[in-house]
Amino acid sequence: MAKTIMVALGGNAIKAADDKGTAEEQLANVYKTSRELVKLIKAGYKLVVTHGNGPQVGNLLIQQEEGKSMVPDMPLDVVGAMTQGQLGYMFEQALENILAEEDLHIPVVAIVNQDVVSADDPGFKDPTKPIGPFFTKAEAEALATEKPDWVIKQVKPESIEKRFRRVVASPIPIDNTEIDVIRKLIDSGCIVIASGGGGIPVVRDEHGLHGTAAVIDKDLAGAKLAELIKADIFLILTDVDHAKLNYGKPNEMNVGEIRVDEMKRLAEGGDFLKGSMGPKVNACIKFVENGGNRAIITSLDRACEAITEGYGTQIVG
Ligand code: ADP
Ligand code: MG
């Protein structure tokens, strides 16, 4: 049976560093990314794909704030769902068109997907993830009355006028609400795009599911989904070809194939920085510790080499 790869795509798969973020730019990047993904399909693998949504959510939140005197602004969970729809659409179209060019008849589907988090997650007590527009002191004070549930923190020095920003929790994903249908779609031969932007964060209580103001790390959500679908490989594609030791120093060194216990020991050294490589390494460790065979970190353009030749950082059990 064909092996399944759970691919987690980073920000550069959709938006290049110097892009404005227009729809045309995003679609062009999604096409480039999808061409790499189709190479994996041609190599005989089944794919499940997840992606980040940071820049897209950021821009949509600015639109909410700027337009709220004319039309109601949408809460963060709804904005997350909007980006899943937007990016899912782009990946569906790009993959469908490229597969058709290659005369491959594989259905592609993007789903709006919720991830369950715990209402008791420590992240909710001390939110740290900054999102959306920057505010002046006066704007921040007005928002404290208008949005009593928001936590706004100063994130830039006193000398900068717009120095306040909303912060939200980044809770750990514990379940994937649509997992049964995702499994059915994979089994029926579809390429599934799911859990975009880390999934829409929801909490479950005696009344059912409810959206919550949070952002789930997409690498952690990807690892959870990889575990739930029993993927053979969890592949994180970012803008660097390896996780590195002594990152940014003259004695910088690539981490190649490594056992999970050894990677855990290296991670304690702090070389994999907190808001970027750290969560990727942790997500890979989690996947392998929870029974996964192999987790890989490499760059988008080396994806094929990583799968067929063992290139990149390869964490094994
Ligand atoms: P993505 O958008 O793909 O999720 P991030 O920007 O969050 O990617 O993470 C990738 C970045 O992590 C790299 O561009 C690099 O700057 C940074 N990074 C931090 N620590 C390391 C490390 N030890 N090795 C390699 N890259 C690192
Ligand atoms: Mg990035």
Short mmCIF file of C-alpha atoms and ligand atoms in Angstrom, two decimals:
data_model
loop_
_atom_site.label_atom_id
_atom_site.label_comp_id
_atom_site.label_asym_id
_atom_site.label_seq_id
_atom_site.Cartn_x
_atom_site.Cartn_y
_atom_site.Cartn_z
CA MET A 1 0.00 0.00 0.00
CA ALA A 2 1.16 3.52 -0.75
CA LYS A 3 2.78 5.27 2.19
CA THR A 4 1.15 8.40 3.56
CA ILE A 5 3.06 11.64 4.08
CA MET A 6 1.57 14.33 6.28
CA VAL A 7 3.08 17.57 4.93
CA ALA A 8 3.13 20.78 6.97
CA LEU A 9 3.82 23.83 4.83
CA GLY A 10 5.41 26.96 6.28
CA GLY A 11 4.76 30.61 5.56
CA ASN A 12 7.12 30.70 2.53
CA ALA A 13 4.94 28.10 0.74
CA ILE A 14 2.28 30.82 0.33
CA LYS A 15 3.94 34.19 0.81
CA ALA A 16 7.53 35.11 -0.07
CA ALA A 17 9.33 37.42 2.37
CA ASP A 18 9.10 40.48 0.09
CA ASP A 19 5.55 39.83 -1.19
CA LYS A 20 2.77 42.28 -0.41
CA GLY A 21 0.37 39.38 -0.05
CA THR A 22 -1.89 39.98 -3.08
CA ALA A 23 -4.12 37.12 -4.23
CA GLU A 24 -2.03 36.79 -7.41
CA GLU A 25 1.23 36.48 -5.46
CA GLN A 26 -0.28 33.94 -3.08
CA LEU A 27 -1.69 31.83 -5.89
CA ALA A 28 1.66 31.92 -7.76
CA ASN A 29 3.46 30.68 -4.61
CA VAL A 30 0.80 28.03 -4.01
CA TYR A 31 1.37 26.79 -7.58
CA LYS A 32 5.13 26.59 -7.04
CA THR A 33 4.56 24.69 -3.80
CA SER A 34 1.98 22.39 -5.37
CA ARG A 35 4.44 21.43 -8.12
CA GLU A 36 6.81 20.12 -5.43
CA LEU A 37 3.93 18.25 -3.78
CA VAL A 38 2.94 16.62 -7.06
CA LYS A 39 6.51 15.27 -7.38
CA LEU A 40 5.89 13.35 -4.14
CA ILE A 41 2.62 12.00 -5.53
CA LYS A 42 4.43 10.90 -8.69
CA ALA A 43 6.99 9.15 -6.46
CA GLY A 44 4.09 7.01 -5.23
CA TYR A 45 3.02 8.64 -1.95
CA LYS A 46 -0.39 9.60 -0.59
CA LEU A 47 -0.48 13.16 0.72
CA VAL A 48 -2.30 14.97 3.47
CA VAL A 49 -1.43 18.64 3.60
CA THR A 50 -1.60 21.31 6.24
CA HIS A 51 -0.40 24.91 6.03
CA GLY A 52 0.19 28.03 8.08
CA ASN A 53 -2.03 31.12 7.88
CA GLY A 54 -0.13 33.77 9.86
CA PRO A 55 0.13 36.55 7.24
CA GLN A 56 -3.41 35.87 5.96
CA VAL A 57 -4.98 36.04 9.43
CA GLY A 58 -2.92 39.14 10.18
CA ASN A 59 -4.23 40.92 7.09
CA LEU A 60 -7.82 39.83 7.68
CA LEU A 61 -7.68 41.09 11.26
CA ILE A 62 -6.53 44.48 9.97
CA GLN A 63 -9.53 44.46 7.60
CA GLN A 64 -11.85 43.62 10.53
CA GLU A 65 -10.48 46.51 12.56
CA GLU A 66 -10.54 49.04 9.71
CA GLY A 67 -14.01 48.06 8.51
CA LYS A 68 -15.81 47.60 11.81
CA SER A 69 -17.58 50.98 11.66
CA MET A 70 -19.27 49.80 8.43
CA VAL A 71 -19.81 46.05 8.85
CA PRO A 72 -19.52 43.83 11.93
CA ASP A 73 -16.02 42.57 12.67
CA MET A 74 -15.64 38.81 12.92
CA PRO A 75 -14.05 37.03 15.88
CA LEU A 76 -10.70 35.25 15.62
CA ASP A 77 -12.11 31.72 15.22
CA VAL A 78 -14.26 32.87 12.28
CA VAL A 79 -11.30 34.71 10.75
CA GLY A 80 -9.28 31.49 11.07
CA ALA A 81 -12.03 29.61 9.24
CA MET A 82 -12.02 32.27 6.50
CA THR A 83 -8.30 31.72 5.89
CA GLN A 84 -8.78 27.94 5.76
CA GLY A 85 -11.34 28.49 3.03
CA GLN A 86 -9.16 30.95 1.14
CA LEU A 87 -5.97 28.91 1.21
CA GLY A 88 -7.76 25.58 0.83
CA TYR A 89 -9.35 26.93 -2.33
CA MET A 90 -5.99 28.00 -3.74
CA PHE A 91 -4.37 24.63 -3.01
CA GLU A 92 -7.35 22.74 -4.45
CA GLN A 93 -7.20 24.70 -7.68
CA ALA A 94 -3.41 24.58 -8.07
CA LEU A 95 -3.16 20.86 -7.29
CA GLU A 96 -6.14 19.99 -9.50
CA ASN A 97 -4.69 21.92 -12.45
CA ILE A 98 -1.18 20.48 -12.07
CA LEU A 99 -2.49 16.91 -11.62
CA ALA A 100 -4.60 17.34 -14.76
CA GLU A 101 -1.52 18.52 -16.70
CA GLU A 102 0.22 15.33 -15.56
CA ASP A 103 -2.81 13.26 -16.51
CA LEU A 104 -3.20 12.11 -12.90
CA HIS A 105 -6.78 11.65 -11.78
CA ILE A 106 -6.68 12.18 -8.03
CA PRO A 107 -9.44 14.13 -6.26
CA VAL A 108 -8.34 17.01 -4.01
CA VAL A 109 -10.39 18.39 -1.16
CA ALA A 110 -9.79 21.09 1.45
CA ILE A 111 -11.87 20.89 4.57
CA VAL A 112 -12.84 23.45 7.19
CA ASN A 113 -11.37 21.75 10.22
CA GLN A 114 -11.61 22.35 13.98
CA ASP A 115 -9.01 21.34 16.56
CA VAL A 116 -10.10 20.78 20.13
CA VAL A 117 -8.09 22.48 22.86
CA SER A 118 -8.56 22.38 26.63
CA ALA A 119 -10.29 25.33 28.31
CA ASP A 120 -7.74 24.74 31.09
CA ASP A 121 -4.73 25.03 28.78
CA PRO A 122 -2.19 27.23 30.63
CA GLY A 123 -1.96 29.43 27.51
CA PHE A 124 -5.37 30.94 28.27
CA LYS A 125 -4.17 32.28 31.65
CA ASP A 126 -1.13 33.97 30.18
CA PRO A 127 -1.62 34.63 26.45
CA THR A 128 1.59 35.47 24.62
CA LYS A 129 0.92 35.16 20.87
CA PRO A 130 0.61 38.66 19.29
CA ILE A 131 -1.92 38.91 16.45
CA GLY A 132 -3.47 41.55 14.20
CA PRO A 133 -2.84 45.30 13.97
CA PHE A 134 -0.72 47.47 16.28
CA PHE A 135 -2.55 50.09 18.38
CA THR A 136 -1.74 53.44 20.00
CA LYS A 137 -2.24 53.87 23.75
CA ALA A 138 -5.58 55.66 23.16
CA GLU A 139 -6.79 52.91 20.81
CA ALA A 140 -5.71 50.23 23.28
CA GLU A 141 -7.64 51.99 26.06
CA ALA A 142 -10.78 52.27 23.91
CA LEU A 143 -10.51 48.58 23.01
CA ALA A 144 -10.26 47.60 26.68
CA THR A 145 -13.86 48.88 27.05
CA GLU A 146 -15.12 47.79 23.63
CA LYS A 147 -13.65 44.25 23.82
CA PRO A 148 -13.45 43.33 27.50
CA ASP A 149 -12.38 39.77 26.65
CA TRP A 150 -9.28 40.90 24.71
CA VAL A 151 -5.85 40.93 26.31
CA ILE A 152 -3.77 43.81 24.97
CA LYS A 153 -0.08 44.13 25.79
CA GLN A 154 2.65 46.61 25.02
CA VAL A 155 4.92 44.80 22.55
CA LYS A 156 7.17 47.67 21.41
CA PRO A 157 9.16 50.33 23.32
CA GLU A 158 7.58 53.50 24.75
CA SER A 159 9.11 55.59 21.90
CA ILE A 160 6.91 53.86 19.29
CA GLU A 161 3.40 55.24 18.96
CA LYS A 162 1.63 52.07 17.82
CA ARG A 163 3.18 49.81 20.45
CA PHE A 164 0.18 47.79 21.71
CA ARG A 165 -1.13 44.56 20.29
CA ARG A 166 -3.68 41.93 21.10
CA VAL A 167 -2.21 38.69 22.45
CA VAL A 168 -3.96 35.31 22.48
CA ALA A 169 -3.28 31.83 23.77
CA SER A 170 -1.42 29.23 21.73
CA PRO A 171 -2.93 26.06 23.25
CA ILE A 172 -1.91 22.48 22.56
CA PRO A 173 -4.22 20.63 20.11
CA ILE A 174 -5.71 17.52 21.73
CA ASP A 175 -8.15 16.28 19.11
CA ASN A 176 -9.20 16.87 15.53
CA THR A 177 -12.98 17.18 15.23
CA GLU A 178 -13.31 16.04 11.62
CA ILE A 179 -10.83 13.16 11.93
CA ASP A 180 -13.30 10.43 10.92
CA VAL A 181 -14.18 12.12 7.66
CA ILE A 182 -10.51 12.94 7.01
CA ARG A 183 -9.67 9.22 7.36
CA LYS A 184 -12.49 8.28 4.99
CA LEU A 185 -11.32 10.79 2.42
CA ILE A 186 -7.72 9.52 2.62
CA ASP A 187 -8.88 5.89 2.34
CA SER A 188 -10.96 6.76 -0.71
CA GLY A 189 -7.82 8.12 -2.42
CA CYS A 190 -8.28 11.89 -1.99
CA ILE A 191 -5.51 14.37 -1.34
CA VAL A 192 -6.80 16.10 1.78
CA ILE A 193 -5.93 19.61 2.91
CA ALA A 194 -6.86 19.91 6.58
CA SER A 195 -6.16 21.69 9.84
CA GLY A 196 -5.03 24.83 7.96
CA GLY A 197 -3.53 27.49 10.21
CA GLY A 198 -3.34 24.92 13.02
CA GLY A 199 -7.08 24.26 12.81
CA ILE A 200 -9.89 26.41 14.16
CA PRO A 201 -9.43 26.28 17.93
CA VAL A 202 -12.55 25.04 19.73
CA VAL A 203 -13.31 23.90 23.27
CA ARG A 204 -15.75 21.15 24.13
CA ASP A 205 -18.13 21.43 27.07
CA GLU A 206 -21.50 19.92 28.06
CA HIS A 207 -23.19 22.01 25.33
CA GLY A 208 -20.84 20.90 22.56
CA LEU A 209 -18.11 22.72 20.63
CA HIS A 210 -17.42 26.46 20.79
CA GLY A 211 -14.89 28.62 18.95
CA THR A 212 -12.24 30.19 21.14
CA ALA A 213 -9.84 33.10 20.70
CA ALA A 214 -6.53 31.33 20.20
CA VAL A 215 -3.98 30.35 17.59
CA ILE A 216 -2.76 26.76 17.43
CA ASP A 217 0.79 26.21 16.22
CA LYS A 218 0.47 24.63 12.77
CA ASP A 219 3.43 22.27 13.28
CA LEU A 220 1.92 20.90 16.50
CA ALA A 221 -1.51 20.57 14.86
CA GLY A 222 0.18 18.86 11.90
CA ALA A 223 1.93 16.39 14.23
CA LYS A 224 -1.40 15.65 15.94
CA LEU A 225 -3.11 15.03 12.61
CA ALA A 226 -0.16 12.90 11.41
CA GLU A 227 -0.51 10.82 14.57
CA LEU A 228 -4.30 10.47 14.22
CA ILE A 229 -4.15 9.35 10.58
CA LYS A 230 -1.12 7.11 11.33
CA ALA A 231 0.95 8.80 8.65
CA ASP A 232 4.16 6.99 7.74
CA ILE A 233 6.11 10.23 7.49
CA PHE A 234 5.57 13.71 8.95
CA LEU A 235 7.29 16.20 6.65
CA ILE A 236 7.72 19.83 7.71
CA LEU A 237 8.68 22.06 4.77
CA THR A 238 10.05 25.47 5.66
CA ASP A 239 12.63 27.97 4.34
CA VAL A 240 15.77 26.25 5.70
CA ASP A 241 17.04 22.83 4.57
CA HIS A 242 17.97 21.54 8.05
CA ALA A 243 17.47 22.24 11.71
CA LYS A 244 20.92 23.49 12.73
CA LEU A 245 23.05 23.43 15.83
CA ASN A 246 24.85 26.69 16.74
CA TYR A 247 22.34 28.40 14.47
CA GLY A 248 23.67 31.65 12.96
CA LYS A 249 27.18 31.12 14.39
CA PRO A 250 30.38 30.37 12.42
CA ASN A 251 30.32 26.77 13.70
CA GLU A 252 26.73 26.21 12.55
CA MET A 253 26.06 22.53 11.82
CA ASN A 254 23.24 20.65 10.10
CA VAL A 255 21.37 17.98 12.04
CA GLY A 256 20.97 14.99 9.68
CA GLU A 257 19.37 11.67 10.60
CA ILE A 258 19.02 11.42 14.35
CA ARG A 259 17.24 9.29 16.92
CA VAL A 260 14.40 10.95 18.77
CA ASP A 261 16.00 10.63 22.22
CA GLU A 262 19.17 12.29 20.94
CA MET A 263 17.14 15.08 19.28
CA LYS A 264 15.35 15.67 22.58
CA ARG A 265 18.71 16.08 24.27
CA LEU A 266 19.85 18.56 21.57
CA ALA A 267 16.58 20.52 21.85
CA GLU A 268 17.36 21.20 25.51
CA GLY A 269 20.41 23.17 24.36
CA GLY A 270 18.14 25.95 23.05
CA ASP A 271 19.65 26.07 19.52
CA PHE A 272 16.20 25.65 17.96
CA LEU A 273 14.66 29.06 18.57
CA LYS A 274 11.33 29.44 20.32
CA GLY A 275 8.86 30.96 17.86
CA SER A 276 10.35 29.27 14.73
CA MET A 277 12.47 26.08 14.67
CA GLY A 278 11.66 25.09 18.27
CA PRO A 279 8.00 24.19 17.62
CA LYS A 280 8.98 22.23 14.48
CA VAL A 281 11.51 20.14 16.39
CA ASN A 282 9.01 19.60 19.23
CA ALA A 283 6.28 18.60 16.78
CA CYS A 284 8.62 16.04 15.15
CA ILE A 285 9.62 14.64 18.55
CA LYS A 286 5.95 14.31 19.54
CA PHE A 287 5.05 12.51 16.32
CA VAL A 288 7.86 9.95 16.65
CA GLU A 289 7.31 9.48 20.40
CA ASN A 290 3.63 8.80 19.72
CA GLY A 291 4.49 5.96 17.35
CA GLY A 292 5.42 7.71 14.09
CA ASN A 293 8.29 6.23 12.07
CA ARG A 294 10.01 9.30 10.73
CA ALA A 295 9.67 13.06 10.94
CA ILE A 296 11.58 15.34 8.59
CA ILE A 297 12.43 19.04 8.55
CA THR A 298 13.72 20.48 5.30
CA SER A 299 13.04 23.17 2.72
CA LEU A 300 10.28 23.03 0.14
CA ASP A 301 12.64 22.58 -2.82
CA ARG A 302 14.39 19.62 -1.16
CA ALA A 303 11.16 17.75 -0.31
CA CYS A 304 11.68 15.03 -2.91
CA GLU A 305 15.33 14.48 -1.97
CA ALA A 306 14.28 14.28 1.67
CA ILE A 307 11.82 11.50 0.91
CA THR A 308 13.85 9.54 -1.63
CA GLU A 309 17.45 10.17 -0.49
CA GLY A 310 17.23 10.92 3.22
CA TYR A 311 18.18 14.59 2.83
CA GLY A 312 17.40 17.09 5.63
CA THR A 313 16.88 16.63 9.35
CA GLN A 314 15.35 13.17 9.82
CA ILE A 315 14.11 12.21 13.26
CA VAL A 316 13.56 8.51 13.72
CA GLY A 317 12.32 6.23 16.51
P1 ADP B 1 7.55 28.52 8.83
O1 ADP B 1 6.90 29.77 8.37
O2 ADP B 1 8.00 27.63 7.73
O3 ADP B 1 6.76 27.79 9.88
P2 ADP B 1 9.48 29.76 10.65
O4 ADP B 1 9.92 31.07 10.12
O5 ADP B 1 8.55 29.73 11.80
O6 ADP B 1 8.95 28.90 9.45
O7 ADP B 1 10.74 28.85 11.04
C1 ADP B 1 11.84 28.68 10.14
C2 ADP B 1 12.97 29.58 10.60
O8 ADP B 1 13.52 29.09 11.82
C3 ADP B 1 14.18 29.65 9.72
O9 ADP B 1 14.02 30.57 8.66
C4 ADP B 1 15.28 30.12 10.70
O10 ADP B 1 15.43 31.52 10.63
C5 ADP B 1 14.70 29.82 12.07
N1 ADP B 1 15.54 29.03 12.96
C6 ADP B 1 15.60 29.21 14.29
N2 ADP B 1 16.42 28.35 14.87
C7 ADP B 1 16.92 27.57 13.89
C8 ADP B 1 17.85 26.48 13.87
N3 ADP B 1 18.42 26.03 14.99
N4 ADP B 1 18.12 25.90 12.68
C9 ADP B 1 17.55 26.34 11.54
N5 ADP B 1 16.67 27.39 11.49
C10 ADP B 1 16.37 28.00 12.65
MG MG B 2 8.15 31.84 8.67
#
